[in-house]
Coordinates of C-alpha atoms and ligand atoms in Angstrom, one line a residue:
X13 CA 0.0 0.0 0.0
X14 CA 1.3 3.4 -1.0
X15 CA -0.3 6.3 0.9
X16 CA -0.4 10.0 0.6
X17 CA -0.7 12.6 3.0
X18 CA -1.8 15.6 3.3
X19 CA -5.0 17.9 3.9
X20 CA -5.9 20.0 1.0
X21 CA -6.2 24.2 1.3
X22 CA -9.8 25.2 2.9
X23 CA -10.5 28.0 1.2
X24 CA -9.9 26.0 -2.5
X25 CA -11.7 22.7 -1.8
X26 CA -13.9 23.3 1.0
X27 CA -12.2 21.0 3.5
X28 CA -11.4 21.9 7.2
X29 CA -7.5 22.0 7.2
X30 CA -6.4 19.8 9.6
X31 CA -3.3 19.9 12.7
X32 CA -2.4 16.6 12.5
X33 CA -2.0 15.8 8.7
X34 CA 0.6 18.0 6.6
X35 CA -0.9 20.5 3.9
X36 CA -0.7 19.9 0.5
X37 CA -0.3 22.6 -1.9
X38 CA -3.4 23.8 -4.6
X39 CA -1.7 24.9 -7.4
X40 CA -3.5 27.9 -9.9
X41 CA -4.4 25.3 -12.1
X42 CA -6.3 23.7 -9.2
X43 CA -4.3 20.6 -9.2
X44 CA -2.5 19.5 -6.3
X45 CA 1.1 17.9 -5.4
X46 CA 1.3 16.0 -2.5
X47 CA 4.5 14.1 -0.9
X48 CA 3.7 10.4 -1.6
X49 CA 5.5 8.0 1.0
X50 CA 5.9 4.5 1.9
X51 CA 3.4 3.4 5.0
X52 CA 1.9 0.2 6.1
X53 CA -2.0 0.5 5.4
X54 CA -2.2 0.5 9.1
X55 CA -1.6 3.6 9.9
X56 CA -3.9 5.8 12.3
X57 CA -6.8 7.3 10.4
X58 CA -8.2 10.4 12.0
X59 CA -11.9 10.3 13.2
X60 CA -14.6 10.8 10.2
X61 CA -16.9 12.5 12.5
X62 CA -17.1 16.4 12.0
X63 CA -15.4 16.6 8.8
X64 CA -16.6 19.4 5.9
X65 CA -17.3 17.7 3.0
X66 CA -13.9 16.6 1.1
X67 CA -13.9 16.7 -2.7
X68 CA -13.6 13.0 -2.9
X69 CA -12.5 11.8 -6.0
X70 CA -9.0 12.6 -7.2
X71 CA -8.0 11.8 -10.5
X72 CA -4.3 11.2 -10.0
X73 CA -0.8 11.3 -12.2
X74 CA 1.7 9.0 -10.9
X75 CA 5.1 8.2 -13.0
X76 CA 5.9 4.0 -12.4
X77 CA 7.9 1.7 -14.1
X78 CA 6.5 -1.1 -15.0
X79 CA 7.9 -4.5 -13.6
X80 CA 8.3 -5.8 -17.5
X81 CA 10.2 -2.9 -18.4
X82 CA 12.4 -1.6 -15.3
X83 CA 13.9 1.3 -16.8
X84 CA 10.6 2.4 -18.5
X85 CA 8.7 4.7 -17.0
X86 CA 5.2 5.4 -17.4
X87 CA 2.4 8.0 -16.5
X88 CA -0.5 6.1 -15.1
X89 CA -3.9 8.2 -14.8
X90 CA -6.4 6.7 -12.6
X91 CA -9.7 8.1 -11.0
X92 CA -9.6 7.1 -7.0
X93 CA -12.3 7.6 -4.8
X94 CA -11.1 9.2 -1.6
X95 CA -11.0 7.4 1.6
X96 CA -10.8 9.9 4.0
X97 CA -9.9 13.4 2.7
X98 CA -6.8 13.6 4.4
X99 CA -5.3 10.1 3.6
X100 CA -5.6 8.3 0.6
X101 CA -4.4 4.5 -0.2
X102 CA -3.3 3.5 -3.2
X103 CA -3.2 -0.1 -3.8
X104 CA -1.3 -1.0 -6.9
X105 CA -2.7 -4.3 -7.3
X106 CA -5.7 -2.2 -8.9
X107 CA -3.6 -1.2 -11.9
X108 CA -4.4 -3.1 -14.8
X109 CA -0.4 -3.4 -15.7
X110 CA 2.0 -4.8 -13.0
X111 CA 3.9 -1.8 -11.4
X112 CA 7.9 -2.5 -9.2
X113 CA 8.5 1.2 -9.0
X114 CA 6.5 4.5 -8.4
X115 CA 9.5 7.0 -10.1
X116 CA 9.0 10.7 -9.0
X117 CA 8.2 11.0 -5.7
X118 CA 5.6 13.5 -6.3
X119 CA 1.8 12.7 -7.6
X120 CA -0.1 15.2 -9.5
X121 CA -3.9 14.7 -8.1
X122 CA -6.7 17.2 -9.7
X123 CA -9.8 17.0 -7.0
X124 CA -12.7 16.0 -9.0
X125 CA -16.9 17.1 -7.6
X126 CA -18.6 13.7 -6.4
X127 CA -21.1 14.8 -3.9
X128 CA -22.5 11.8 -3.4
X129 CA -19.2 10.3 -1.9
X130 CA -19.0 13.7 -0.4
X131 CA -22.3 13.4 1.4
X132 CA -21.1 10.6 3.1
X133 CA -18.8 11.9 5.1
X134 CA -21.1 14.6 6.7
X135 CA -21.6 13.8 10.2
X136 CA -24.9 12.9 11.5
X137 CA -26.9 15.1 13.4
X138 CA -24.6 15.8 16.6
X139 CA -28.0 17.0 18.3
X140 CA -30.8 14.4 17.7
X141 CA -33.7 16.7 18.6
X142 CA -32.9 19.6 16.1
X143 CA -35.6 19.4 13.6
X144 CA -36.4 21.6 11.2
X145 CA -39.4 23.9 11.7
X146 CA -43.0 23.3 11.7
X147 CA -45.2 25.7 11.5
X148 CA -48.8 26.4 11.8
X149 CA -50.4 28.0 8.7
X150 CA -53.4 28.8 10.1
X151 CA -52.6 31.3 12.6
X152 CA -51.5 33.5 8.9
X153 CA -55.5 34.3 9.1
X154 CA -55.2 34.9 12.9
X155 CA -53.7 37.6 14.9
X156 CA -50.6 36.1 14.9
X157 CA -50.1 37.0 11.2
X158 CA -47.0 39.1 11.4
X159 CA -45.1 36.4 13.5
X160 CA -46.0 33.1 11.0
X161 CA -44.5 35.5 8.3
X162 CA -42.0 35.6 10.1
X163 CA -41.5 31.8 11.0
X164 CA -41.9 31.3 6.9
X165 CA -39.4 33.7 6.0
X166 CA -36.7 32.2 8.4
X167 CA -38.2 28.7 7.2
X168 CA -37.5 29.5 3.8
X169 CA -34.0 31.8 4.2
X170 CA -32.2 29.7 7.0
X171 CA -33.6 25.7 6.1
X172 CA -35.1 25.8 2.9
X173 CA -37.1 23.3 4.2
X174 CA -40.2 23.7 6.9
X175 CA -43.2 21.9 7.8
X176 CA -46.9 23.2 7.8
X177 CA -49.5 21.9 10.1
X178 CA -52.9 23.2 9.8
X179 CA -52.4 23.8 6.1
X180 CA -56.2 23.5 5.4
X181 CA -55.5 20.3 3.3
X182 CA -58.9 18.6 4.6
X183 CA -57.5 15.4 6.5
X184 CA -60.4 12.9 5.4
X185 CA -59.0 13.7 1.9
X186 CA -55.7 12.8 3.1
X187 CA -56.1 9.5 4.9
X188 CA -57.8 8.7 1.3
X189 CA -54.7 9.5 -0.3
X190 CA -52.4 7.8 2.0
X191 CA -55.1 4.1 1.6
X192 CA -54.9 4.7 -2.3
X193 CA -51.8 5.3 -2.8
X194 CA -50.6 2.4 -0.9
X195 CA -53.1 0.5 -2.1
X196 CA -52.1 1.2 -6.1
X197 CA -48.1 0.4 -4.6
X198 CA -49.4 -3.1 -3.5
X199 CA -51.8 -3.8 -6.4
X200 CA -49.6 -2.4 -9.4
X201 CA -46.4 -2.4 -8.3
X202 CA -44.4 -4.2 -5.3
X203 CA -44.4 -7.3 -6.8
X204 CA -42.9 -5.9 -10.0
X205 CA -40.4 -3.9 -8.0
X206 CA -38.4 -6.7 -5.9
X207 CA -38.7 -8.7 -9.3
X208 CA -38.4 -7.0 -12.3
X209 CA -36.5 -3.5 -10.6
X210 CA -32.5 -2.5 -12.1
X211 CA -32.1 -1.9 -8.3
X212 CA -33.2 -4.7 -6.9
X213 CA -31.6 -6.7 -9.7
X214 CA -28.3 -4.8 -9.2
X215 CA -27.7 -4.7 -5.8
X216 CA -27.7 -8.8 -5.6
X217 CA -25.2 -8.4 -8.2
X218 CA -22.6 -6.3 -6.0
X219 CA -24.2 -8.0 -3.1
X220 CA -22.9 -11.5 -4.7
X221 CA -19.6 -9.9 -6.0
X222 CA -18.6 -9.1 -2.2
X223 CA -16.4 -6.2 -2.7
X224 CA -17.5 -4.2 -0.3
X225 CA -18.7 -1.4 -2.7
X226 CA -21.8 0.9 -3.0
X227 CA -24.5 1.0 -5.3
X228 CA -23.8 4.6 -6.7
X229 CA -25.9 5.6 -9.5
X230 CA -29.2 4.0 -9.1
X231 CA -31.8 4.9 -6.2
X232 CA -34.0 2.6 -4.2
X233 CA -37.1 3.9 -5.1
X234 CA -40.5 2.9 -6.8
X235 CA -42.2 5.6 -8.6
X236 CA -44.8 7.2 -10.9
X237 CA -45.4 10.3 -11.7
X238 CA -49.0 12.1 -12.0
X239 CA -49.7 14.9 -14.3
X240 CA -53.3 16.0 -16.0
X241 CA -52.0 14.3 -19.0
X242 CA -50.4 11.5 -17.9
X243 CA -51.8 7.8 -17.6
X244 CA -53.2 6.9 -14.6
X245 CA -52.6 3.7 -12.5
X246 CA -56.1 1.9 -13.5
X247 CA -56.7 -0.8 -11.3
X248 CA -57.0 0.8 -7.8
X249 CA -60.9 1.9 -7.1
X250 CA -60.8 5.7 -6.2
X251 CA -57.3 6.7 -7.0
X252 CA -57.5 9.1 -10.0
X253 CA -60.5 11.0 -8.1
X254 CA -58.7 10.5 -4.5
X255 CA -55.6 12.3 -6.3
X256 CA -57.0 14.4 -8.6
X257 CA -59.3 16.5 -5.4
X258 CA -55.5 16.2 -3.6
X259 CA -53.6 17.9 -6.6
X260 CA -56.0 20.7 -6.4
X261 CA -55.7 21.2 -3.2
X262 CA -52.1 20.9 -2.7
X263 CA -51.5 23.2 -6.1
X264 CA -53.9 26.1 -4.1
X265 CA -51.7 25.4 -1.3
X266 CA -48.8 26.3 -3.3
X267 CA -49.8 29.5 -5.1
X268 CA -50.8 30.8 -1.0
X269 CA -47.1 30.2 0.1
X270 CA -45.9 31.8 -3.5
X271 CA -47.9 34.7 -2.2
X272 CA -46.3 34.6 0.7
X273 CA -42.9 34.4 -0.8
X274 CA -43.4 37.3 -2.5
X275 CA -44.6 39.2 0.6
X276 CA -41.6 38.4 2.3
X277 CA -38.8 39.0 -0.6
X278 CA -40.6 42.6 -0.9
X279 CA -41.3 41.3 -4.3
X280 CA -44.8 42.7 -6.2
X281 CA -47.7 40.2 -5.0
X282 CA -48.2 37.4 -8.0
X283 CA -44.7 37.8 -8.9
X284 CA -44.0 34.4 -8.4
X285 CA -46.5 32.8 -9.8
X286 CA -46.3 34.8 -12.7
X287 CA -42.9 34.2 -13.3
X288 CA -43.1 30.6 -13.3
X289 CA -46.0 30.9 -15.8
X290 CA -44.0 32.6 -18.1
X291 CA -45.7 35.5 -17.8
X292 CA -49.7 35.0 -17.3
X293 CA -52.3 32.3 -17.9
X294 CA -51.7 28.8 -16.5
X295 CA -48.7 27.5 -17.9
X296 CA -46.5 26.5 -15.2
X297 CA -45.9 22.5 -14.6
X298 CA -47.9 21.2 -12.1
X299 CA -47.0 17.7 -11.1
X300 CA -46.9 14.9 -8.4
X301 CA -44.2 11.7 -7.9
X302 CA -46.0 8.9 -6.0
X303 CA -42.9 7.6 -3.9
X304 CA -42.2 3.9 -2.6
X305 CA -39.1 3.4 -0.7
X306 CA -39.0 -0.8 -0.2
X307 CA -37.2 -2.2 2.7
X308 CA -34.0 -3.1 1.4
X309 CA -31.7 -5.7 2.5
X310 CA -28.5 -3.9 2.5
X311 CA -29.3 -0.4 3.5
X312 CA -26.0 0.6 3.9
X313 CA -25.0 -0.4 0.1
X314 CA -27.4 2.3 -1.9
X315 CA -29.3 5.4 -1.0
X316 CA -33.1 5.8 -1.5
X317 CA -32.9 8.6 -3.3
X318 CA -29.5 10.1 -4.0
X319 CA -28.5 13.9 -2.2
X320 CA -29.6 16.3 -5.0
X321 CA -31.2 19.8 -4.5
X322 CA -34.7 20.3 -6.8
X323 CA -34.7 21.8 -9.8
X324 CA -38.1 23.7 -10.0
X325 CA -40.0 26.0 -8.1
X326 CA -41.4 25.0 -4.5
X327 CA -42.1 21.6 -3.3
X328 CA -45.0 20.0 -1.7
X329 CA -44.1 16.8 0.2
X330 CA -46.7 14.6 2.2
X331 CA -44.2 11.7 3.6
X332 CA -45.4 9.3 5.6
X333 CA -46.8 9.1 9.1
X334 CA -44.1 7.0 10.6
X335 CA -41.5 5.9 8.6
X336 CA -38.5 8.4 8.5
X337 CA -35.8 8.3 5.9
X338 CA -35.6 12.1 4.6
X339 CA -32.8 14.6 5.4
X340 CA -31.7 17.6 4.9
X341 CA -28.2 18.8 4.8
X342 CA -27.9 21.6 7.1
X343 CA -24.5 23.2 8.1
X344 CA -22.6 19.8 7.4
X345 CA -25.0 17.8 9.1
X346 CA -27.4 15.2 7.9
X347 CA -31.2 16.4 10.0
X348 CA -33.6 14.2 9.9
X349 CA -37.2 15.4 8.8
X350 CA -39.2 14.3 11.2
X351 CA -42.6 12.5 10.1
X352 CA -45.7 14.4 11.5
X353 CA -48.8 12.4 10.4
X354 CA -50.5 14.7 7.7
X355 CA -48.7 17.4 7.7
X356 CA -46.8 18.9 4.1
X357 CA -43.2 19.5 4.4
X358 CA -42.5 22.6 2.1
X359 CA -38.9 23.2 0.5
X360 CA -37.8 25.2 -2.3
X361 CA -36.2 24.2 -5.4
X362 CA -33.1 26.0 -7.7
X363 CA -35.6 28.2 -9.3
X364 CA -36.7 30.0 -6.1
X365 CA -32.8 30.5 -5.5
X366 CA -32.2 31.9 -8.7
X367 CA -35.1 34.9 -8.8
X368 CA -34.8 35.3 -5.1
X369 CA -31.0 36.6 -6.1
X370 CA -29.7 33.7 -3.3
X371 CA -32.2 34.8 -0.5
X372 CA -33.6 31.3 -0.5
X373 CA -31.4 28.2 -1.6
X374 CA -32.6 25.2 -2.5
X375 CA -30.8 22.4 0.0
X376 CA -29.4 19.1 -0.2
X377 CA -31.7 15.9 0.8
X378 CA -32.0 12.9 0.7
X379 CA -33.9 9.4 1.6
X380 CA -32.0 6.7 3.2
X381 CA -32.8 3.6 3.0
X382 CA -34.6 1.0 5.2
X383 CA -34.0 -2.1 6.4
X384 CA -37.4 -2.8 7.1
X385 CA -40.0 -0.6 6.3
X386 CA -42.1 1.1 3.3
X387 CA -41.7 4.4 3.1
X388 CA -44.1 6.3 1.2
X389 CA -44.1 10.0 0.0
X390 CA -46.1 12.3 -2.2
X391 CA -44.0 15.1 -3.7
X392 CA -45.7 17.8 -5.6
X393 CA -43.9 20.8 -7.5
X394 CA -44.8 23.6 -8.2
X395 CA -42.4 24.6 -11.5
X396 CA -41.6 27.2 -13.9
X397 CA -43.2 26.2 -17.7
X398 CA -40.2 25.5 -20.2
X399 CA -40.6 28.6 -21.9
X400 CA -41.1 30.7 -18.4
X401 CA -37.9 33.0 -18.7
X402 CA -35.7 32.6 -14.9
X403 CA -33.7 35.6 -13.7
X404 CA -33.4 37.4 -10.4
X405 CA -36.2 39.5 -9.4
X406 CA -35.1 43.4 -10.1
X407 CA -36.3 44.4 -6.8
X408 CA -34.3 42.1 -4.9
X409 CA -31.2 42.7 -7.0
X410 CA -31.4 46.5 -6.6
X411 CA -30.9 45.9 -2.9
X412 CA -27.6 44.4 -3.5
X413 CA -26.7 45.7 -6.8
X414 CA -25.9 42.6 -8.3
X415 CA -27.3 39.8 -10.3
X416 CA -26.1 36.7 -8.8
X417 CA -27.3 34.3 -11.1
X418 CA -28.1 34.0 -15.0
X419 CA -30.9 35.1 -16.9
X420 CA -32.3 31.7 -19.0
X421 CA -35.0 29.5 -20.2
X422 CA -36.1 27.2 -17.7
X423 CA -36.3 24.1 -20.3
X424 CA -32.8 25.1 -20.7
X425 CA -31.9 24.7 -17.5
X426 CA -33.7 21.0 -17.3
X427 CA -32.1 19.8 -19.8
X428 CA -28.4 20.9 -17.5
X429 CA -30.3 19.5 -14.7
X430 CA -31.5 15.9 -16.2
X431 CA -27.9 15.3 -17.0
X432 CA -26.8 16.9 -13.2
X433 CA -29.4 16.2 -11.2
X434 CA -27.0 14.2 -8.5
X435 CA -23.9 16.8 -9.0
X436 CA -24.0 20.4 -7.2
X437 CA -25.9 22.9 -8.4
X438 CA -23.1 25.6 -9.3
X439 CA -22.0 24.1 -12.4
X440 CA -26.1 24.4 -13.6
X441 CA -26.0 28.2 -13.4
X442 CA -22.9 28.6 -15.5
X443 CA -24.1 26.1 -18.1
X444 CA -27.3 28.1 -18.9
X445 CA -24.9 32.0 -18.3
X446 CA -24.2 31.5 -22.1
X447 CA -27.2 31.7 -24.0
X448 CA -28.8 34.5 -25.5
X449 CA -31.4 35.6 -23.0
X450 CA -28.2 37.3 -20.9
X451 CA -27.1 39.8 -23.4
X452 CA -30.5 41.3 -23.4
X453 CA -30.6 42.4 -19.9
Ligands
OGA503 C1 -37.8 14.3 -4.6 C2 -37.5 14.1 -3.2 C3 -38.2 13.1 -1.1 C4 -39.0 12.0 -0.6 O1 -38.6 13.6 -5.1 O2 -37.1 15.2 -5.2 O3 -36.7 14.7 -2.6 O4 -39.2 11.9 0.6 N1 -38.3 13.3 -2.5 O5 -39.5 11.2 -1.4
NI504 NI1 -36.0 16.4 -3.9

């Protein structure tokens, strides 16, 4: 085992610089040259717990001979996924050719995004009963007005995610919705899950193969999607009406917090909604994921649904009653969001970010898997049309002076984010900065 030492610059890669492990250098290019020395795999490893996100993922340059040809030497490039972001173990069994020699006794290693590794190393929530806020959305009618504004706007600018109680969702209509959507999950769709599914199907495969590794780009998830023009699960009594008297609701629900969105940004009242309808009518999309998580038998192997932020506008969740599974990445920490039977957990996608100038950003989550359990969750968003033009709102960027994000079509930016979805969100803003739409503002 060769390993290399060495804790990358904060301010370059986003990693806490540590005492105990020497620095390595960023260079302008924003590769990095690190001492590389000879140490038995058993060295101490610091503790995980705490750690910023590292970049994990380094693609790395080393010079070795190869043991056929001695006095040849040869650049090897290989992609490593980082152990630990300080310490990294090479083992040169892995290269295809057999290497005697690693020449220079420097390694040229270029840090390369991987959130998803990244997102492992986040610490769990240190302090079990922070939860992220609930609020009562009742008390906006009440006397108490001026203080659930409040709660919202420091639900939406410090969390991005929040729940609402007392929504005015009636609750007869959603116990219906929980008994038919379960009920379509069992009818049309378990068995065909832990049969027929790629994930189920590929994690026996790495399961079998015993190498210890994660399934990385597939979620453990059963889902189908519900739009006015989409099929509709058929066999389940009740469902499309059940749902369809839920969408409404949920979708009024919606345009009442994009009101008060708009209140609290100081933006014109509508803006929102206007916005994501590309200007007026009822354009904007308008559409609901009907979510199974399965119990899976090796939790710790894939995630339910990978960390991502959401593309669109604001998002309408109704998870289940008792089953847990969603977080929220907050301050380095995985939170958990807590299940409150019939209540909607609200967050807010890119889109918000983008036209409140960075006021409200769209967070990281994600579902973990369970080892026993169904999990079930209803997400409705609330999005911009694909022709709805995005840009920060001109009120809010007076205040600063500054546009912090592009001007662009949001089908542009779906097509970015179909491709992205799992990756961070920076890298989406500057691929839609280039079109045309930005030289006319
Ligand atoms: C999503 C999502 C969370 C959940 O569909 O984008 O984050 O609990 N869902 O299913
Ligand atoms: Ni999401």
């Amino acid at each position: 085992m060769w390993t290399i030492g060495g804790g990358p610059a904060s301010s370059t890669l986003g990693i806490e610089e540590r005492a105990d492990v020497p620095s390595i250098s960023v260079s302008e290019k924003g590769s990095i040259k690190t001492p590389i020395s000879k140490e038995s795999s058993a060295q101490e490893e610091p503790e995980l717990e705490g750690i910023i996100p590292p970049p994990a993922g380094l693609i790395i340059e080393i010079s070795a001979a190869l043991a056929a040809r001695p006095l040849k030497a040869k650049t090897i490039k290989t992609r490593l996924k980082l152990e630990h972001p300080n310490l990294m173990k090479i083992d040169i069994k892995r290269f295809k050719e057999p290497i005697n020699t690693i020449h220079n006794r420097s390694i040229i290693a270029t840090p390369v995004p991987d959130f998803q590794t990244q997102a492992k190393y986040c610490k769990p929530s240190s302090s079990p009963k922070m939860a992220i806020p609930v609020i009562d959305f009742s008390k906006l009618n009440s006397e108490e007005r001026a203080m659930t504004m409040a709660q919202i706007a420091n639900g939406c600018e410090e969390w991005g995610f929040f729940q609402l109680v007392n929504h005015g969702i009636p609750v007869e209509l959603l116990e219906k919705v929980k008994m038919v959507s379960s009920d379509c999950y069992k009818k049309e769709r378990e068995e065909n899950f832990f049969k027929n599914s790629t994930p189920v199907k590929l994690l026996k495969e790495l399961v079998d193969k015993k190498t210890g590794d994660k399934l990385e780009n597939i979620d453990w998830e059963d889902v189908f999607l519900l739009s006015d023009d989409n099929e509709w699960p058929i066999k389940t009594p009740e469902f499309k009406e059940t749902m369809t008297e839920y969408r409404a609701e949920v979708k009024k629900l919606a345009e009442k917090l994009m009101e008060v969105m708009d209140e609290n940004l100081g933006i014109p009242k509508g803006y929102i909604k206007k916005a994501f309808n590309g200007g007026e009518g009822d354009t904007a999309f308008f559409g609901t994921k009907v979510s199974h998580y399965p119990p899976c038998p090796n939790p710790e192997m894939v995630t339910g649904l990978r960390a991502h932020t959401d593309a669109g506008g604001v998002i309408l969740l109704f998870q289940d009653d008792v089953v847990d599974g969603l977080q929220i990445l907050k301050d380095g920490e995985w939170i958990d969001v807590q299940p409150i039977p019939n209540s909607i957990v609200i967050n807010t996608g890119d889109q918000i970010e983008v036209l409140s100038n960075g006021r409200y950003k769209s967070v990281w989550h994600r579902v973990n898997a369970k080892p026993d359990k169904t999990r079930r969750s209803i997400a409705s968003f609330y999005n911009p049309s694909y022709n709805a033009t995005i840009e920060p709102a001109t009120e809010i960027v007076k205040e600063v002076n500054e546009f912090g994000y592009p001007k662009f079509r949001f089908g542009d930016y779906m097509s970015v984010y179909t491709e992205q979805k799992f990756l961070p969100k920076e890298p989406r803003f500057q691929a839609v900065r280039t079109t045309t739409l930005e030289v006319s503002r």
